[in-house]
Amino acid sequence: MNNPLIKNTVRFVILILVQVLVFNNMNLGGYLHPYIYVLFLLLLPVNINRSLLLILAFITGITIDYFAGTMGLNAAASVFLAYLRPGTIRLFFGNQEFTSDESVGLASVGIFGFFKYSIVLVFMHQLLLFYLEVLSFNHFFFTLTKVLFSTLFSTFIIITALLLFSKRIKKR
Amino acid sequence: MRNLFVLLWKNQFFLLFIILETVSIILITRSYSYHGALAHNTTSDITGSVFSLYSGVTDYVNLKEDNILLAEENAILRNGLQSSFLVTDTQYVYHDSMFRYIPAKVVSNSISRSNNFIMVNKGSKHGIEKEMGVVSTLGVVGVVIGVSNNYSTIMSMLHKNMRISARIKKSGQLVSVVWDNNDYMLGTVIDIPSHIKLIPGDTIITSGNSLIFQEGIIIGTIVSHNQDSNKKLSKAVLKYITDFGTLNHVYIIENIMKVEQDSLLKQMVN
């Protein structure tokens, strides 16, 4: 499990399945739609080639779209997240040194660091996703409410999942 | 020229971002309209079998309600049996069958998105084709837009591009039903002429004008009607009779006369 390629492939498959089978079928009153597969993109190594990051984001998004019947929607949102990721890392953790395959995770930046990193990127992802989905500003505030609630809910689940499955957390 | 390549290479990250976003947005707009969705959907046995794996586990949750619904429907059907009627031979009319119902089970369903789809476990193998109507035990569910061997995708009533030709049951007036509420229980009745006043509880049924649904399938009941005296056409809020949140069994309607009706329509156009 130490090979980063195997680790990320396993993570990709598991997150896609969980998203497609559980969270896409979750009908929480018609308002909440959590997207947790973005965790795969959040946990890719910090020093990954930026173009590779974009391509991986596109593949992840299009896979989700293939199952959800929403061609292009998740791909657009994921690519947007990947585009903003290097800048967000520089903004929050600019003066921190990361080893070659280290990612922004609980072990490297702590729970609060990871929280602000994920909530910003998840928010941008869902903002683009929900507005592209309706393709209009007709229900502007309704859509915005949906974005906010889904962001909070997705972030909550992402962090809970990380806490459950990570072995060591650096105290800082 | 060389400088141009250097510039492009330096900005490859931004350039790739733009290219991938453009591709995504082309894909989105291509499948946005009803006809686009009909032409470009991703129904396949792969997605279908993954979904039925999941629904095999979760089916048991709604079993009790489903049984009650099916039993109620059986009672209605029994009432329609020939043996339930006192047949006087002079009144007897022979009806040739025009619609065939194919039962199917929902394997995937969403209600919280802006455009919702349902996937069921019957496909081209079982005689399902695109643009067939879908109903639940109670009323209208949607229209088939994609078919693979064993599965088909349904555009649910909860889709921004869904528009169903309907009728007000008590007056026979033609209207249309769309979904622009964001609430999975409520639809909107549009194109109501100004002289018509709807009261809560009025039933809206399918018109039978399209070849997809026969006349008289219930869509829902009126919740409120806000009449605007300035406008010629008004809108009303409708509560769907089908509960999309707990949908489990549906029927796909095959219109046996469709080929004949289609060719007639084509003659009219030419």
PDB file of N, CA and C in Angstrom, chain B residues 43 104 107 118-124 128 144-148 150-154 252:
ATOM      1  N   THR B  43     -26.865   5.307 -21.279  1.00  0.00           N
ATOM      2  CA  THR B  43     -27.430   4.065 -20.777  1.00  0.00           C
ATOM      3  C   THR B  43     -26.608   2.885 -21.274  1.00  0.00           C
ATOM      4  N   ALA B 104     -41.511  -2.958 -14.697  1.00  0.00           N
ATOM      5  CA  ALA B 104     -40.068  -2.846 -14.518  1.00  0.00           C
ATOM      6  C   ALA B 104     -39.770  -2.382 -13.107  1.00  0.00           C
ATOM      7  N   VAL B 107     -33.880   0.729 -10.556  1.00  0.00           N
ATOM      8  CA  VAL B 107     -32.587   0.392  -9.947  1.00  0.00           C
ATOM      9  C   VAL B 107     -31.829   1.637  -9.512  1.00  0.00           C
ATOM     10  N   ILE B 118     -34.267   8.282 -13.995  1.00  0.00           N
ATOM     11  CA  ILE B 118     -34.563   7.030 -13.312  1.00  0.00           C
ATOM     12  C   ILE B 118     -34.029   5.915 -14.199  1.00  0.00           C
ATOM     13  N   MET B 119     -33.402   4.908 -13.598  1.00  0.00           N
ATOM     14  CA  MET B 119     -32.993   3.765 -14.406  1.00  0.00           C
ATOM     15  C   MET B 119     -33.784   2.542 -13.968  1.00  0.00           C
ATOM     16  N   VAL B 120     -34.283   1.757 -14.939  1.00  0.00           N
ATOM     17  CA  VAL B 120     -35.051   0.551 -14.614  1.00  0.00           C
ATOM     18  C   VAL B 120     -34.412  -0.674 -15.266  1.00  0.00           C
ATOM     19  N   ASN B 121     -34.823  -1.863 -14.773  1.00  0.00           N
ATOM     20  CA  ASN B 121     -34.137  -3.087 -15.180  1.00  0.00           C
ATOM     21  C   ASN B 121     -34.766  -3.787 -16.386  1.00  0.00           C
ATOM     22  N   LYS B 122     -35.374  -3.032 -17.281  1.00  0.00           N
ATOM     23  CA  LYS B 122     -35.851  -3.640 -18.522  1.00  0.00           C
ATOM     24  C   LYS B 122     -35.286  -2.847 -19.691  1.00  0.00           C
ATOM     25  N   GLY B 123     -34.908  -3.542 -20.760  1.00  0.00           N
ATOM     26  CA  GLY B 123     -34.296  -2.853 -21.892  1.00  0.00           C
ATOM     27  C   GLY B 123     -34.817  -3.331 -23.230  1.00  0.00           C
ATOM     28  N   SER B 124     -34.015  -3.139 -24.282  1.00  0.00           N
ATOM     29  CA  SER B 124     -34.463  -3.441 -25.638  1.00  0.00           C
ATOM     30  C   SER B 124     -34.833  -4.926 -25.779  1.00  0.00           C
ATOM     31  N   ILE B 128     -38.477  -2.580 -24.970  1.00  0.00           N
ATOM     32  CA  ILE B 128     -38.523  -1.157 -24.636  1.00  0.00           C
ATOM     33  C   ILE B 128     -37.821  -0.344 -25.725  1.00  0.00           C
ATOM     34  N   VAL B 144     -39.087   7.315 -21.513  1.00  0.00           N
ATOM     35  CA  VAL B 144     -37.821   6.609 -21.750  1.00  0.00           C
ATOM     36  C   VAL B 144     -36.960   7.417 -22.721  1.00  0.00           C
ATOM     37  N   ILE B 145     -35.707   7.670 -22.359  1.00  0.00           N
ATOM     38  CA  ILE B 145     -34.834   8.387 -23.297  1.00  0.00           C
ATOM     39  C   ILE B 145     -33.611   7.581 -23.703  1.00  0.00           C
ATOM     40  N   GLY B 146     -33.350   6.485 -23.027  1.00  0.00           N
ATOM     41  CA  GLY B 146     -32.174   5.698 -23.416  1.00  0.00           C
ATOM     42  C   GLY B 146     -32.398   4.230 -23.117  1.00  0.00           C
ATOM     43  N   VAL B 147     -31.929   3.373 -24.025  1.00  0.00           N
ATOM     44  CA  VAL B 147     -32.158   1.946 -23.859  1.00  0.00           C
ATOM     45  C   VAL B 147     -30.865   1.182 -24.114  1.00  0.00           C
ATOM     46  N   SER B 148     -30.535   0.228 -23.261  1.00  0.00           N
ATOM     47  CA  SER B 148     -29.471  -0.727 -23.571  1.00  0.00           C
ATOM     48  C   SER B 148     -30.128  -2.091 -23.595  1.00  0.00           C
ATOM     49  N   ASN B 150     -30.402  -4.530 -21.399  1.00  0.00           N
ATOM     50  CA  ASN B 150     -31.150  -4.955 -20.209  1.00  0.00           C
ATOM     51  C   ASN B 150     -31.673  -3.813 -19.361  1.00  0.00           C
ATOM     52  N   TYR B 151     -31.306  -2.590 -19.688  1.00  0.00           N
ATOM     53  CA  TYR B 151     -31.691  -1.465 -18.836  1.00  0.00           C
ATOM     54  C   TYR B 151     -32.196  -0.307 -19.681  1.00  0.00           C
ATOM     55  N   SER B 152     -33.001   0.568 -19.072  1.00  0.00           N
ATOM     56  CA  SER B 152     -33.330   1.798 -19.779  1.00  0.00           C
ATOM     57  C   SER B 152     -33.362   2.982 -18.825  1.00  0.00           C
ATOM     58  N   THR B 153     -33.082   4.152 -19.383  1.00  0.00           N
ATOM     59  CA  THR B 153     -33.058   5.384 -18.611  1.00  0.00           C
ATOM     60  C   THR B 153     -34.327   6.168 -18.910  1.00  0.00           C
ATOM     61  N   ILE B 154     -34.924   6.706 -17.849  1.00  0.00           N
ATOM     62  CA  ILE B 154     -36.168   7.463 -17.982  1.00  0.00           C
ATOM     63  C   ILE B 154     -35.915   8.903 -17.588  1.00  0.00           C
ATOM     64  N   ILE B 252     -43.856   0.448 -18.134  1.00  0.00           N
ATOM     65  CA  ILE B 252     -43.518   1.168 -19.351  1.00  0.00           C
ATOM     66  C   ILE B 252     -44.614   0.866 -20.360  1.00  0.00           C
TER      67      ILE B 252
END
